[in-house]
PDB file of C-alpha atoms in Angstrom:
ATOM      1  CA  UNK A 122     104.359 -74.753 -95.690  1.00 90.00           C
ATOM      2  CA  UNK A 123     103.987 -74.005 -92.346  1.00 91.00           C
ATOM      3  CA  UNK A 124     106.291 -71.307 -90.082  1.00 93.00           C
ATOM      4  CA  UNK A 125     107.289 -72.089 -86.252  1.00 91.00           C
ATOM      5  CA  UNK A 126     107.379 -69.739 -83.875  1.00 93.00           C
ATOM      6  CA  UNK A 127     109.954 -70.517 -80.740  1.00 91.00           C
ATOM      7  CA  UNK A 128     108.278 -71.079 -77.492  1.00 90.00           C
ATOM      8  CA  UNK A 129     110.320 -70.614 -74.154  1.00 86.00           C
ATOM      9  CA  UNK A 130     110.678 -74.276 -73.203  1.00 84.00           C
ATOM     10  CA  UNK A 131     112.331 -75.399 -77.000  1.00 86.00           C
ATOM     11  CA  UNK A 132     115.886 -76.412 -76.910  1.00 88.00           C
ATOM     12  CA  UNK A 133     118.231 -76.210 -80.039  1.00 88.00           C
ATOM     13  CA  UNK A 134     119.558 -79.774 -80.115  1.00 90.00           C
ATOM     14  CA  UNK A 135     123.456 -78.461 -81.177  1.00 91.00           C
ATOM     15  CA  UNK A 136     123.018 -76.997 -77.767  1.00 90.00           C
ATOM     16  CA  UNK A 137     122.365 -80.646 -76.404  1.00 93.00           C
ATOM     17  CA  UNK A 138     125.671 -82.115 -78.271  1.00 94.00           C
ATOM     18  CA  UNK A 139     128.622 -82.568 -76.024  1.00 93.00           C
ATOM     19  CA  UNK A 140     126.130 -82.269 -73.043  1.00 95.00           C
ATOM     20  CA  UNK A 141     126.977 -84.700 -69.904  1.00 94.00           C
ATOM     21  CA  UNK A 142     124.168 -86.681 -68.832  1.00 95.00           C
ATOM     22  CA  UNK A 143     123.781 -87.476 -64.989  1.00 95.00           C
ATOM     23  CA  UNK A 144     122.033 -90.505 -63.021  1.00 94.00           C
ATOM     24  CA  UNK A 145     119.821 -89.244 -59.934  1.00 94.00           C
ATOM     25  CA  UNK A 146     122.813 -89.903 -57.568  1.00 94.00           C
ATOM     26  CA  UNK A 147     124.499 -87.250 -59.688  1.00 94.00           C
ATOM     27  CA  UNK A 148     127.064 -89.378 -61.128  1.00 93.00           C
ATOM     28  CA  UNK A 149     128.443 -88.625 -65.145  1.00 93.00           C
ATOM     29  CA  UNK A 150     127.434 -91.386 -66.894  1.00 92.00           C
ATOM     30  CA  UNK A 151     127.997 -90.510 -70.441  1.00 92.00           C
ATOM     31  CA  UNK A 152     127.568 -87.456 -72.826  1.00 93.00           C
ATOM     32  CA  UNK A 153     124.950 -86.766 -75.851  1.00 96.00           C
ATOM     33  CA  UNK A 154     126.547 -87.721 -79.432  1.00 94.00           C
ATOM     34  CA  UNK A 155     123.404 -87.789 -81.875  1.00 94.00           C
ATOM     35  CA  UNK A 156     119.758 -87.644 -81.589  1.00 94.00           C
ATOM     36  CA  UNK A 157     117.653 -90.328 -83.426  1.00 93.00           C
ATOM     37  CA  UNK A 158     114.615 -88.403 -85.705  1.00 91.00           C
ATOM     38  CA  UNK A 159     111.711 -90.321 -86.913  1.00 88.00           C
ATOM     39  CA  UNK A 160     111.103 -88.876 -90.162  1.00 84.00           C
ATOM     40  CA  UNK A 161     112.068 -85.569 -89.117  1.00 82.00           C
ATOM     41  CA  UNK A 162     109.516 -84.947 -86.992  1.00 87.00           C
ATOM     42  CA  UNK A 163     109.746 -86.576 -83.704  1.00 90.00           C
ATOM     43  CA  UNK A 164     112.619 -87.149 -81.140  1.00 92.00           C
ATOM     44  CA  UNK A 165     112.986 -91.243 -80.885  1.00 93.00           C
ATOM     45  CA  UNK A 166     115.852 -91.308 -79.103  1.00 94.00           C
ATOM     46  CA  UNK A 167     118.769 -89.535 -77.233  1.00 95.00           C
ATOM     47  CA  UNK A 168     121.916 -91.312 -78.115  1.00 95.00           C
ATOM     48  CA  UNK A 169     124.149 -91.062 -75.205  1.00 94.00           C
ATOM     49  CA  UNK A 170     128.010 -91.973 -75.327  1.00 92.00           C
ATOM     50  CA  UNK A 171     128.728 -94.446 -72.240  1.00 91.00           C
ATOM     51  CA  UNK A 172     131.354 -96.081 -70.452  1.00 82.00           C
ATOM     52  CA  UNK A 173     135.308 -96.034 -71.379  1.00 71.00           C
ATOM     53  CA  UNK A 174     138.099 -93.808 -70.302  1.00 69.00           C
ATOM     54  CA  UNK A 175     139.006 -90.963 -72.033  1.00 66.00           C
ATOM     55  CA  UNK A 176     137.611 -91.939 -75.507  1.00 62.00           C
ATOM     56  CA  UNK A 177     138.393 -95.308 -75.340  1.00 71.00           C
ATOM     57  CA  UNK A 178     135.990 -98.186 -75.015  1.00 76.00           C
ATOM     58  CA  UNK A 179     133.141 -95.664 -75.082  1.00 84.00           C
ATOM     59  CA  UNK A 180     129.462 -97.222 -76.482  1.00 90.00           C
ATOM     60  CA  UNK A 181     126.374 -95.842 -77.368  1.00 93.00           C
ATOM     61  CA  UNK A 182     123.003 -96.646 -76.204  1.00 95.00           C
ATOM     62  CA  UNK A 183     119.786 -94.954 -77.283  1.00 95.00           C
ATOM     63  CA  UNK A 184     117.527 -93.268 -74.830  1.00 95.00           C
ATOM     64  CA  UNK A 185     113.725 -92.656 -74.951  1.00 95.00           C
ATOM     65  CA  UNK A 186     113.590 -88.845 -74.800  1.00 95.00           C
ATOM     66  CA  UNK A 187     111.177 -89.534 -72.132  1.00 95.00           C
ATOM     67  CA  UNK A 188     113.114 -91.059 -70.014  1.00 95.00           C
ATOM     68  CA  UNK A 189     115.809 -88.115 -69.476  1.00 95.00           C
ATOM     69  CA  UNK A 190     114.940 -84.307 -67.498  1.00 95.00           C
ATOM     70  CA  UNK A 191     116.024 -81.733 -69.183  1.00 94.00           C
ATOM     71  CA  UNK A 192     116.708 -78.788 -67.188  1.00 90.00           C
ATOM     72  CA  UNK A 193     117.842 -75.293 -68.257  1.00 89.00           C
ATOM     73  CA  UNK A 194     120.995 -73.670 -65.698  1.00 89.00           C
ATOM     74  CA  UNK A 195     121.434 -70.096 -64.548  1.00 91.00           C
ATOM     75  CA  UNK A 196     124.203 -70.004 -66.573  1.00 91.00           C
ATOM     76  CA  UNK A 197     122.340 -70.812 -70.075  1.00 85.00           C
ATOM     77  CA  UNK A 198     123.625 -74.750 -69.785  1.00 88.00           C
ATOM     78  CA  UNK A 199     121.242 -77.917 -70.044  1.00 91.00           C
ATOM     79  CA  UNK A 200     121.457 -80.949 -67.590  1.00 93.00           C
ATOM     80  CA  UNK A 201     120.672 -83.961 -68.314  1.00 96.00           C
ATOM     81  CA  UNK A 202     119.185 -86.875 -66.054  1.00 96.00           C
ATOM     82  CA  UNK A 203     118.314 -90.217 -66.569  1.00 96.00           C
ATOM     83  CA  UNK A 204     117.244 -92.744 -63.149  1.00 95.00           C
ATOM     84  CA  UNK A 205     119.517 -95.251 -63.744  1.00 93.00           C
ATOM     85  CA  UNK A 206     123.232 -96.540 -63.068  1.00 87.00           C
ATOM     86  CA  UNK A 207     126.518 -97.540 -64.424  1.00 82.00           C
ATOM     87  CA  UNK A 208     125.953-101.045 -64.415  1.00 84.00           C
ATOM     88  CA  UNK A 209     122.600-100.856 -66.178  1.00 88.00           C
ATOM     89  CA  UNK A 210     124.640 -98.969 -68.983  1.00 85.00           C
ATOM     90  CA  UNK A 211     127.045-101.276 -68.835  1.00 81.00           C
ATOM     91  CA  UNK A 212     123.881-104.006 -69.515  1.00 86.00           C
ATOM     92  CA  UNK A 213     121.866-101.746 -72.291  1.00 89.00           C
ATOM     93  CA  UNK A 214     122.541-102.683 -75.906  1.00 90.00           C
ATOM     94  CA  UNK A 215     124.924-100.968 -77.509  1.00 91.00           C
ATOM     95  CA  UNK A 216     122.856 -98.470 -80.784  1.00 92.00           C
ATOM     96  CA  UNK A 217     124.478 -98.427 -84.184  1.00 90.00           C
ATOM     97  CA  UNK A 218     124.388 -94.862 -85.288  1.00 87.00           C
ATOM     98  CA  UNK A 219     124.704 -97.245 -88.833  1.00 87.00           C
ATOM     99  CA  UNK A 220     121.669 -98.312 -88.703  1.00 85.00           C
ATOM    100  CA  UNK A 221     119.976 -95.040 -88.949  1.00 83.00           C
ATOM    101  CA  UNK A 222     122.204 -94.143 -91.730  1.00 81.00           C
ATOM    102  CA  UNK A 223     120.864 -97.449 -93.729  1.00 76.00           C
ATOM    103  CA  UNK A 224     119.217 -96.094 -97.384  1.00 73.00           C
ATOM    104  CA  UNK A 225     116.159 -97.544 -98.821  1.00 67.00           C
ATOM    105  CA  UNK A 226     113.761-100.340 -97.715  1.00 68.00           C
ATOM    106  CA  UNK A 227     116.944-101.547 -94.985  1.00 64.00           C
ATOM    107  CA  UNK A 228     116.902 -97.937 -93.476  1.00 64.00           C
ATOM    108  CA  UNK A 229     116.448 -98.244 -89.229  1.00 60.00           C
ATOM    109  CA  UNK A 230     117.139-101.727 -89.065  1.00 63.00           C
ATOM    110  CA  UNK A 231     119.579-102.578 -86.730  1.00 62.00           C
ATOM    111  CA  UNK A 232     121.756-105.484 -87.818  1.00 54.00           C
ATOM    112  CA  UNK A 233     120.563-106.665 -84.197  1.00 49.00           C
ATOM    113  CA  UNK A 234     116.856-106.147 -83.536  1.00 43.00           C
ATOM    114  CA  UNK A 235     117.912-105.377 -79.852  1.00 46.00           C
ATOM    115  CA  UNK A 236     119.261-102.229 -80.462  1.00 43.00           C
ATOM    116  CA  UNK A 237     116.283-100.251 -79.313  1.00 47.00           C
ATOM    117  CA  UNK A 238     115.506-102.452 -76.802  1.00 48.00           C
ATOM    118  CA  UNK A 239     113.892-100.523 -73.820  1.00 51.00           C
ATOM    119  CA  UNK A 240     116.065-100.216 -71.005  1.00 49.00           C
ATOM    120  CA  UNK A 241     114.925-102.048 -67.479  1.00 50.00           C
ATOM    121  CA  UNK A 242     114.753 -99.055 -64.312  1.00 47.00           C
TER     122      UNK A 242
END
């Protein structure tokens, strides 16, 4: 077994949940819902919650974590941005937290292998 220690620059990710995500022109374009973890080790993806009106017609896609800044506020809050725009979201392929949740030999596979398709900038 081996102990962590925090360093200064980790981030709890129940800190991240609920957490608007902004595009570079400082526009809201969605909120964190999950976080993908490869074998509980690594980050694979930020799943953000896109589109819709109120909770309704909302999607989610899944982000590379590096593709997103993560900055700490004076206040103690995170921001979140991503260089890209609404209609690109609009474009990405939806992510089926379901897929994840798969057990045994079908676990990760997306009923639709373009569900982690990299997103164009």
């Amino acid at each position: 077994m081996t102990l962590y220690t925090a360093n200064p620059a980790d981030v709890r990710a129940s800190k991240l949940m609920g957490t608007n995500v902004y595009n570079l022109k400082d526009e809201n374009i969605g909120e964190v819902s999950d976080l993908v973890i490869d074998n509980g080790k690594t980050i694979k993806a930020v799943v953000v919650s896109v589109g819709g009106f109120l909770g309704m017609g909302e999607r989610d896609v899944a982000i590379s974590p590096a593709s997103i800044v993560l900055s700490e506020q004076r206040d103690g809050s995170f921001r979140l941005v991503v260089n890209t725009n609404k209609d690109d979201l609009k474009k990405a392929a939806p992510f089926n937290l379901g897929d994840v949740d798969k057990p045994g030999p079908d676990a990760g596979k997306a009923a639709d292998a373009s569900s982690m398709k990299p997103m164009k900038n």
